[in-house]
Amino acid sequence: MYSCFGIWLLLLVLHTRTLAVVAWRERRNVLFIMADDLRTSLGCYGDAVAKTPNIDQLASRSQVFLNAFAQQAVCAPSRTSMLTSRRPDTTRLYDFNSYWRTHSGNYTTLPQYFKSRGYHTMSVGKVFHPGIASNHSDDFPYSWSAPAYHPPSFRYEKEKMCKGEDGKLHANLLCAVNVAEQPGGTLPDMESTDEAVRLLKSRADDDTPFFLAVGFHKPHIPFRIPQEYLSLYPIGEMTLAPDPDVPTLLPPVAYNPWADVRRRDDVQKLNISFPYGPIPKDFQLRIRQHYYAAVSYVDAQVGRLLGALDGLGLADSTVVVLCSDHGWSLGEHGEWAKYSNFDVATRVPLIFYVPSVTSWSTWLQDSTFPFIDVVTQPQLRFENNKVTRNVVELVDVFPTLSHLAGLEAPKRCPDISFQEELCTEGDNMASALRHQERKQNEEAISFSQYPRPADTPQVNSDLPDLEDIKIMGYSLRSWDYRYTLWLGFNPKTFQVNVSDVHAGELYMLADDPGQDKNIYSVFDHSLMMAKMTSLPRTASVQMRMRLQLLYLSAGRKTSRGKA
């Protein structure tokens, strides 16, 4: 009996290894899920407040990148950067007002690449940023096999839809609603989920592989969400941000004055001073409550989508990616919204599910992604199976996903790549799914940037038009440090003046994970900057900052040794 069992077990292992080899060779479908303004406030990222059982269930069968960062913490630049695998200085998109194909270069996008390799590509909801930034077409027909779908009810998102205490409708920040009373009895992300499920059903029996991108609008403001999700987060259990005050040594140029939040009717009634506020504490708690409720609402839509994928028998042949375009400050550093270089604004969830690679299906398993009703089962928790702690970037998604789906990853871009239609400025992270992470990689770096119109907060500091940009904040994030330089920038030539340093920030993450204690001024930078003059003029900002950080960190270690 035992010998028969041993033989059966050996055959099962051999079969499993064979499946693993096949998994890396065959082309797979892709379900690409993107949320808007979603920070790492998820159970699978260690947030004890968040109730996100469907995303956590996905993470338990996936590779979870714990330290993934966006290239610019605002929608259009980040999405264009991720979907082209080019940094904002290459797309030259820092606002919402240009289309990369005519403004900088005719760069191939992630879905376009899959389409050119025989995939049927589809877009639902907010994938590219709509409007000028995607040529008022979501980059159709380049990227998509059919015109992108946008939920009809989104047209009400910026209208007065929130019932106030006076019984009238307002354009509020906090806008939990009775869905039955909304136009059409629905909300945009519900409609997007319905359409995505319909598209999955239409492709279930088709031999042509598909690439389906689904972009959820939440938790982007306004928080127009089903009111029942607020019950998951009783206001008496909510807490303020651990660092709700503006750091004393924060350069004024680095501060995000959260103008889009201020414009909402309910926030205007608070008569908050510009630029630093603060928002009254009771209202801060309500913002945090509504944000978390919006995240749980998105979790429910993700659960519906994954449940449909599973029910159609597609979970074993589809790579699933879940990510966000950037984070969102919830009162940290006295800031709200995105628009900065801090971790809370740039760090994003990044999850890759690859069947037979990150997770194994067996004949004993009834379902891969059973839907979980977060309202009735919020207590469900899952353990992450595979995690990567080293720093990665959203520009890495394009080459990584291409490889995981069975395509050849694009080649690395040259230093100047405006004439290159297909290449990547990111790294292929597929090896992280094959090999367990053994140690921290101190050389792994992410680069983010954010433009400003002036050295002090202005009404347009959050989102300056290109012609108003005077300063560019370049930020390097390593395992140990966040290092930011605010440098002079010419919007006409797109040139940065590396010797025109307006301000600097340096945070040592081991001692200061919240990035509240700027130690930049502790160092004498004159010798370091003098050394930088020996570099060739063509040396990139990224290279210069890498070298500067090495110099600063070496100096800090030396001073500690002497102490």
XYZ file of C-alpha atoms in Angstrom:
563
model
C 0.000 0.000 0.000
C 2.724 2.426 1.021
C 4.780 1.644 -2.081
C 1.759 2.392 -4.284
C 1.251 5.662 -2.461
C 4.937 6.520 -2.916
C 4.728 5.831 -6.649
C 1.588 7.981 -6.885
C 3.297 10.784 -4.994
C 6.373 10.588 -7.252
C 4.201 10.742 -10.382
C 2.363 13.730 -8.940
C 5.653 15.568 -8.320
C 6.917 14.790 -11.829
C 3.618 15.929 -13.308
C 3.776 19.140 -11.299
C 7.313 19.904 -12.479
C 6.276 19.224 -16.064
C 3.427 21.689 -15.668
C 5.874 24.270 -14.302
C 8.074 23.972 -17.382
C 5.077 24.229 -19.694
C 3.821 27.232 -17.731
C 6.898 29.216 -18.679
C 6.593 28.357 -22.376
C 2.974 28.672 -23.384
C 1.102 31.888 -24.021
C -1.432 32.751 -21.387
C -4.389 35.077 -21.144
C -3.962 38.247 -19.108
C -6.350 39.912 -16.668
C -4.810 43.260 -15.765
C -6.582 44.971 -12.845
C -5.750 48.545 -11.910
C -7.257 50.595 -9.093
C -7.105 54.389 -8.889
C -5.315 56.027 -5.930
C -4.996 52.706 -4.105
C -2.185 52.738 -1.555
C -1.022 49.592 0.211
C -3.963 49.720 2.632
C -4.680 46.022 2.146
C -4.630 43.070 4.483
C -1.993 41.329 2.374
C 0.299 44.344 2.894
C -0.009 44.122 6.652
C -2.704 46.758 7.192
C -4.682 45.522 10.193
C -7.522 47.997 9.585
C -8.236 47.060 5.955
C -10.881 44.455 5.168
C -9.939 43.141 1.738
C -10.504 39.359 1.693
C -10.786 38.982 -2.089
C -7.525 40.781 -2.858
C -5.889 38.961 0.067
C -7.068 35.645 -1.368
C -5.517 36.581 -4.716
C -2.291 37.546 -2.933
C -2.171 34.195 -1.136
C -1.830 32.513 -4.542
C 0.480 35.115 -6.042
C 3.845 36.830 -5.906
C 3.379 39.969 -3.808
C 5.855 42.812 -4.316
C 5.882 44.635 -0.995
C 7.930 47.630 -2.127
C 6.705 48.677 -5.564
C 6.757 52.362 -6.499
C 5.140 54.578 -9.133
C 7.205 56.966 -11.245
C 4.973 59.995 -10.586
C 2.171 60.234 -8.054
C -0.584 61.485 -10.321
C -2.878 59.605 -12.707
C -1.986 60.387 -16.339
C 1.825 60.539 -16.003
C 1.921 57.352 -13.915
C -0.385 55.352 -16.185
C 1.386 56.477 -19.340
C 4.740 55.639 -17.762
C 3.665 52.172 -16.630
C 1.888 51.252 -19.877
C 4.812 52.379 -22.065
C 7.543 51.317 -19.603
C 9.128 54.760 -20.010
C 9.804 57.266 -17.264
C 8.069 60.664 -17.216
C 11.219 62.370 -18.509
C 10.910 60.147 -21.596
C 7.142 60.465 -22.099
C 7.493 64.153 -21.186
C 4.076 63.948 -19.610
C 3.955 65.586 -16.179
C 0.364 66.863 -16.391
C -2.783 65.744 -18.263
C -2.320 67.873 -21.352
C -0.395 65.936 -24.018
C -0.413 62.636 -25.903
C 2.928 60.885 -25.825
C 2.817 59.659 -29.450
C 2.821 63.230 -30.777
C 4.539 64.936 -27.844
C 7.623 62.784 -27.243
C 7.763 59.493 -29.174
C 5.598 56.844 -30.793
C 6.138 54.383 -27.963
C 4.563 50.937 -28.031
C 2.266 50.248 -25.087
C 1.840 47.087 -23.055
C -1.556 46.153 -24.592
C -0.335 47.178 -28.050
C 2.577 44.761 -27.695
C 0.212 41.922 -26.819
C -2.122 42.896 -29.660
C 0.776 42.778 -32.128
C 1.504 39.225 -30.910
C -1.987 37.967 -31.721
C -3.866 38.771 -28.520
C -7.392 40.161 -28.471
C -6.994 43.255 -26.258
C -9.860 44.894 -24.353
C -10.149 47.880 -22.008
C -12.826 48.468 -19.370
C -13.023 51.530 -17.115
C -10.029 53.737 -16.348
C -6.887 52.138 -17.763
C -5.235 54.931 -19.715
C -6.085 58.346 -18.328
C -8.975 59.603 -20.478
C -8.834 62.807 -22.512
C -5.853 64.425 -24.206
C -3.370 62.125 -22.441
C -4.667 59.147 -24.455
C -5.809 61.052 -27.570
C -9.457 61.090 -26.436
C -9.603 57.444 -27.508
C -7.822 55.457 -24.774
C -5.135 54.949 -27.427
C -7.498 53.056 -29.749
C -6.831 51.498 -32.227
C -3.135 51.198 -31.300
C -3.661 49.454 -27.966
C -7.083 47.847 -28.207
C -8.857 45.450 -30.547
C -12.133 47.314 -29.903
C -12.978 50.756 -28.488
C -12.564 51.023 -24.717
C -15.617 50.735 -22.490
C -16.409 53.481 -20.000
C -19.262 53.081 -17.500
C -22.165 55.407 -18.423
C -22.789 56.362 -14.791
C -19.349 57.946 -14.505
C -20.816 61.108 -16.036
C -22.405 61.808 -12.638
C -19.152 61.494 -10.712
C -18.376 65.226 -10.723
C -21.961 66.387 -10.329
C -23.830 67.148 -7.134
C -24.812 63.638 -6.084
C -24.193 63.666 -2.324
C -27.109 64.317 0.008
C -26.140 66.748 2.750
C -27.549 67.388 6.189
C -29.688 70.119 4.635
C -31.360 67.554 2.379
C -29.830 69.097 -0.744
C -27.343 67.556 -3.155
C -23.702 68.609 -3.005
C -20.356 67.850 -4.678
C -18.834 66.475 -1.493
C -15.640 64.609 -0.709
C -17.511 62.188 1.568
C -20.360 60.726 -0.444
C -21.598 57.328 0.755
C -24.879 56.696 -1.059
C -27.840 54.382 -1.335
C -27.079 52.810 -4.701
C -30.762 52.270 -5.440
C -31.219 56.056 -5.385
C -28.380 56.699 -7.870
C -29.072 57.192 -11.595
C -29.642 53.778 -13.117
C -29.427 52.198 -9.676
C -25.705 51.598 -10.090
C -22.193 53.065 -9.765
C -19.294 53.193 -12.255
C -17.171 50.371 -10.828
C -20.193 48.084 -10.614
C -20.881 48.736 -14.302
C -17.241 48.119 -15.184
C -17.303 44.785 -13.352
C -20.483 43.772 -15.187
C -18.898 44.604 -18.541
C -15.633 42.843 -17.694
C -17.533 39.697 -16.709
C -19.476 39.876 -19.963
C -16.234 40.120 -21.933
C -14.730 37.178 -20.055
C -17.759 35.082 -20.958
C -17.402 36.083 -24.599
C -13.781 34.883 -24.661
C -14.166 31.698 -22.614
C -14.435 29.366 -25.615
C -12.214 31.333 -27.993
C -8.790 29.944 -28.847
C -7.336 33.429 -29.336
C -5.588 34.544 -26.132
C -6.954 37.699 -24.561
C -5.578 40.687 -22.672
C -8.355 42.255 -20.591
C -7.514 45.435 -18.668
C -10.011 46.534 -16.030
C -9.541 49.916 -14.375
C -11.569 50.677 -11.251
C -12.210 54.345 -10.456
C -12.125 53.946 -6.697
C -10.806 54.687 -4.172
C -10.281 57.965 -6.107
C -12.264 60.890 -4.715
C -15.084 61.703 -4.353
C -15.860 58.776 -2.105
C -19.167 58.050 -3.858
C -19.523 54.483 -2.700
C -22.289 52.187 -1.421
C -23.085 53.283 2.114
C -23.032 49.744 3.543
C -19.244 49.626 3.318
C -18.956 52.319 6.005
C -20.304 49.790 8.515
C -17.037 47.863 8.183
C -15.188 50.803 9.736
C -17.045 52.241 12.760
C -15.935 55.824 13.246
C -15.172 55.133 16.919
C -12.537 52.608 15.856
C -10.764 54.851 13.351
C -7.485 56.537 14.267
C -5.536 59.484 12.924
C -2.379 59.089 10.863
C 0.621 58.271 13.095
C 2.344 61.465 11.887
C -0.436 63.991 11.213
C 1.737 67.103 11.458
C 3.861 68.781 8.796
C 7.506 67.838 9.529
C 9.462 70.825 10.790
C 12.348 70.306 8.348
C 10.176 69.591 5.293
C 11.144 72.007 2.494
C 8.072 74.066 1.459
C 8.562 72.954 -2.161
C 7.980 69.349 -1.115
C 4.570 70.000 0.441
C 1.379 68.999 -1.364
C -1.416 71.471 -0.434
C -4.180 69.033 -1.563
C -6.104 71.554 -3.670
C -8.472 68.973 -5.178
C -9.638 67.937 -1.691
C -10.153 71.587 -0.711
C -12.475 72.179 -3.666
C -15.151 69.769 -2.396
C -18.247 71.373 -0.916
C -18.035 69.704 2.490
C -14.339 70.590 2.856
C -14.905 74.218 1.842
C -17.401 74.556 4.692
C -14.544 73.835 7.119
C -12.783 77.094 6.143
C -9.304 75.525 6.287
C -6.316 77.838 5.942
C -4.021 77.490 2.912
C -1.631 75.777 2.486
C -1.045 73.768 5.650
C -4.501 73.426 7.176
C -4.945 71.403 9.297
C -8.255 69.612 8.762
C -10.251 69.234 12.006
C -9.527 65.879 13.619
C -13.111 64.614 13.513
C -13.215 65.222 9.755
C -9.816 63.555 9.332
C -11.270 60.422 10.909
C -14.221 60.492 8.525
C -11.922 60.844 5.505
C -9.934 57.825 6.642
C -13.142 55.883 7.270
C -14.456 56.652 3.776
C -11.146 55.812 2.103
C -10.990 52.391 3.749
C -14.652 51.784 2.897
C -13.878 52.654 -0.738
C -11.031 50.138 -0.709
C -13.388 47.413 0.551
C -15.853 48.368 -2.183
C -13.091 47.861 -4.769
C -12.224 44.561 -3.107
C -15.787 43.382 -3.695
C -15.543 44.231 -7.409
C -12.209 42.409 -7.669
C -13.851 39.421 -5.978
C -16.713 39.402 -8.474
C -14.262 39.592 -11.364
C -11.984 36.823 -10.091
C -14.984 34.670 -9.213
C -16.196 34.954 -12.805
C -12.734 34.120 -14.151
C -12.677 31.052 -11.934
C -16.240 30.006 -12.739
C -15.519 30.113 -16.462
C -12.563 27.767 -16.051
C -10.050 30.484 -16.995
C -8.107 30.740 -13.736
C -5.700 27.982 -14.828
C -4.819 29.722 -18.094
C -4.750 33.403 -17.124
C -2.071 35.570 -15.581
C -3.649 38.080 -13.181
C -1.962 41.357 -12.279
C -3.334 43.742 -9.662
C -1.793 47.166 -9.177
C -2.510 50.852 -8.698
C -1.317 54.011 -10.429
C -0.025 55.536 -7.141
C -0.855 55.881 -3.471
C -2.786 58.495 -1.481
C -1.870 60.349 1.713
C -4.322 59.928 4.561
C -3.056 62.724 6.787
C 0.587 61.657 6.965
C 2.872 64.716 7.059
C -0.274 66.865 7.256
C -1.038 65.970 3.618
C -3.996 64.481 1.771
C -4.270 63.031 -1.739
C -1.229 62.143 -3.863
C 1.057 64.762 -5.514
C 4.253 64.116 -3.564
C 7.349 61.895 -3.467
C 6.677 60.299 -0.076
C 6.117 56.541 0.198
C 2.440 56.995 1.027
C 1.960 58.671 -2.375
C 4.324 56.584 -4.514
C 4.131 53.079 -3.014
C 1.570 50.812 -4.654
C 0.263 47.257 -4.443
C 1.724 44.976 -7.117
C 0.542 41.361 -7.263
C 1.232 38.735 -9.953
C -0.749 35.490 -10.112
C 0.671 32.947 -12.573
C -1.074 29.558 -12.663
C 1.204 26.582 -12.028
C 3.977 28.993 -11.026
C 2.806 31.028 -8.037
C 0.016 28.593 -7.211
C -0.870 24.969 -7.942
C -4.319 23.634 -8.712
C -5.159 20.080 -7.654
C -8.091 17.781 -8.214
C -8.951 18.253 -4.535
C -9.462 21.991 -5.040
C -13.015 23.074 -5.844
C -12.252 26.683 -6.681
C -9.277 29.022 -7.056
C -10.965 32.360 -6.386
C -14.354 31.846 -4.702
C -16.131 35.173 -4.204
C -16.090 36.475 -0.639
C -18.746 38.960 0.474
C -16.644 41.479 2.374
C -19.695 42.982 4.093
C -20.741 39.671 5.679
C -17.308 37.996 5.887
C -14.848 40.812 6.638
C -12.942 38.715 9.161
C -11.481 36.284 6.605
C -7.692 36.454 6.457
C -5.123 34.822 4.203
C -1.382 34.308 4.397
C 0.907 35.502 1.616
C 2.632 32.588 -0.062
C 5.432 34.370 -1.919
C 6.701 37.891 -1.303
C 9.431 40.115 -2.689
C 10.685 42.801 -0.319
C 13.271 44.384 -2.575
C 12.400 47.625 -4.336
C 10.712 47.447 -7.763
C 8.959 49.974 -10.025
C 5.861 50.194 -12.176
C 8.057 50.530 -15.291
C 9.014 46.911 -14.533
C 5.476 45.656 -15.182
C 5.662 45.689 -19.013
C 8.732 43.434 -19.423
C 7.735 41.203 -16.507
C 4.178 40.566 -17.670
C 5.318 39.966 -21.244
C 7.696 37.258 -20.036
C 5.167 35.655 -17.685
C 2.520 35.486 -20.418
C 4.899 33.639 -22.733
C 6.131 36.515 -24.893
C 9.646 37.825 -25.282
C 10.286 40.778 -22.987
C 11.220 44.039 -24.783
C 14.899 44.925 -24.835
C 16.368 47.512 -22.508
C 16.165 51.109 -23.772
C 19.338 53.015 -24.615
C 20.131 56.088 -22.501
C 18.292 58.281 -25.022
C 15.309 56.460 -26.484
C 12.947 59.016 -28.014
C 13.307 57.306 -31.411
C 12.873 53.788 -30.029
C 9.294 52.577 -30.464
C 9.660 49.372 -28.437
C 11.976 49.075 -25.453
C 11.757 49.201 -21.670
C 13.246 51.427 -19.005
C 12.273 48.820 -16.422
C 13.569 45.418 -15.349
C 12.143 41.969 -15.993
C 11.224 40.691 -12.527
C 10.121 37.212 -13.666
C 13.065 35.590 -11.900
C 11.534 36.690 -8.589
C 8.725 34.226 -9.225
C 11.143 31.367 -9.880
C 13.572 31.890 -7.028
C 13.019 32.685 -3.377
C 14.385 36.045 -2.316
C 17.484 35.347 -0.251
C 18.645 38.766 0.903
C 18.082 42.470 0.557
C 19.395 44.037 -2.614
C 20.872 47.389 -1.623
C 21.371 48.261 -5.302
C 17.667 47.928 -6.111
C 16.400 51.481 -6.608
C 13.157 53.154 -7.629
C 12.953 56.652 -9.097
C 9.969 58.925 -8.764
C 9.563 62.578 -9.599
C 7.136 65.409 -9.060
C 6.957 68.883 -10.630
C 6.333 72.165 -8.794
C 5.659 75.706 -10.023
C 7.513 77.460 -7.173
C 9.562 77.000 -4.025
C 6.521 77.532 -1.833
C 3.043 75.949 -2.016
C 0.766 77.514 -4.639
C -2.814 76.774 -5.658
C -1.424 74.844 -8.646
C 1.401 73.081 -6.787
C -0.417 69.751 -6.933
C -0.802 69.676 -10.697
C 1.018 72.471 -12.543
C 0.643 72.731 -16.303
C 3.843 72.024 -18.217
C 4.588 75.694 -18.928
C 4.325 76.501 -15.198
C 6.841 73.906 -14.024
C 9.955 75.553 -12.599
C 11.257 72.824 -10.286
C 11.387 69.036 -10.577
C 11.660 66.913 -7.472
C 13.600 63.731 -8.251
C 13.341 61.057 -5.588
C 15.374 57.896 -5.150
C 14.063 55.091 -2.935
C 16.381 52.303 -1.832
C 16.062 49.667 0.862
C 17.528 52.045 3.461
C 16.878 55.576 2.240
C 14.596 58.021 0.482
C 16.682 60.757 -1.104
C 15.031 63.671 -2.937
C 16.472 66.668 -4.742
C 14.382 69.592 -5.956
C 16.179 70.889 -9.074
C 15.645 73.744 -11.491
C 13.695 72.654 -14.595
C 13.106 74.300 -17.990
C 9.689 73.264 -19.384
C 10.516 74.516 -22.874
C 13.614 72.354 -23.317
C 12.715 69.654 -20.756
C 16.179 70.160 -19.289
C 16.998 69.863 -15.606
C 19.773 71.966 -14.092
C 21.585 69.576 -11.746
C 23.589 72.415 -10.184
C 20.443 74.422 -9.345
C 19.450 72.700 -6.102
C 16.397 74.337 -4.521
C 16.053 71.893 -1.616
C 16.867 68.374 -0.515
C 15.406 65.596 1.602
C 17.077 62.546 3.089
C 15.264 60.018 5.261
C 16.925 57.031 6.911
C 14.196 54.400 6.845
C 15.518 52.132 9.573
C 15.140 54.962 12.099
C 12.386 56.864 10.336
C 10.069 54.611 8.285
C 7.403 57.329 8.118
C 9.860 59.790 6.548
C 9.276 62.524 9.106
C 12.871 63.475 10.032
C 14.685 65.114 7.151
C 18.431 64.795 7.812
C 19.579 66.367 4.532
C 20.876 69.494 6.273
C 23.035 67.401 8.619
C 25.535 66.897 5.803
C 27.922 69.302 4.132
C 27.070 68.827 0.457
C 29.704 71.134 -1.016
C 32.425 68.481 -1.395
C 29.982 65.951 -2.821
C 28.611 68.447 -5.356
C 32.163 69.377 -6.341
C 32.855 65.711 -7.083
C 29.769 65.614 -9.290
C 31.292 68.207 -11.616
C 33.753 65.577 -12.837
C 30.923 63.490 -14.280
C 30.217 63.828 -18.021
C 27.424 66.257 -18.864
C 25.455 63.370 -20.327
C 25.292 61.599 -16.947
C 21.620 61.166 -16.020
C 19.976 62.557 -12.912
C 19.406 58.979 -11.759
C 23.111 58.132 -12.046
C 24.126 61.303 -10.229
C 21.707 60.695 -7.387
C 22.811 57.091 -7.025
C 26.405 58.247 -6.617
C 25.381 61.014 -4.225
C 23.446 58.571 -2.062
C 26.442 56.242 -1.949
C 28.585 59.179 -0.829
C 26.094 60.295 1.819
C 25.487 56.808 3.189
C 29.235 56.097 3.329
C 29.742 59.357 5.211
C 27.017 58.469 7.680
C 28.509 55.026 8.334
C 31.939 56.614 8.871
C 30.579 59.163 11.348
C 28.715 56.433 13.249
C 31.888 54.360 13.380
C 33.797 57.247 14.932
C 31.035 57.798 17.454
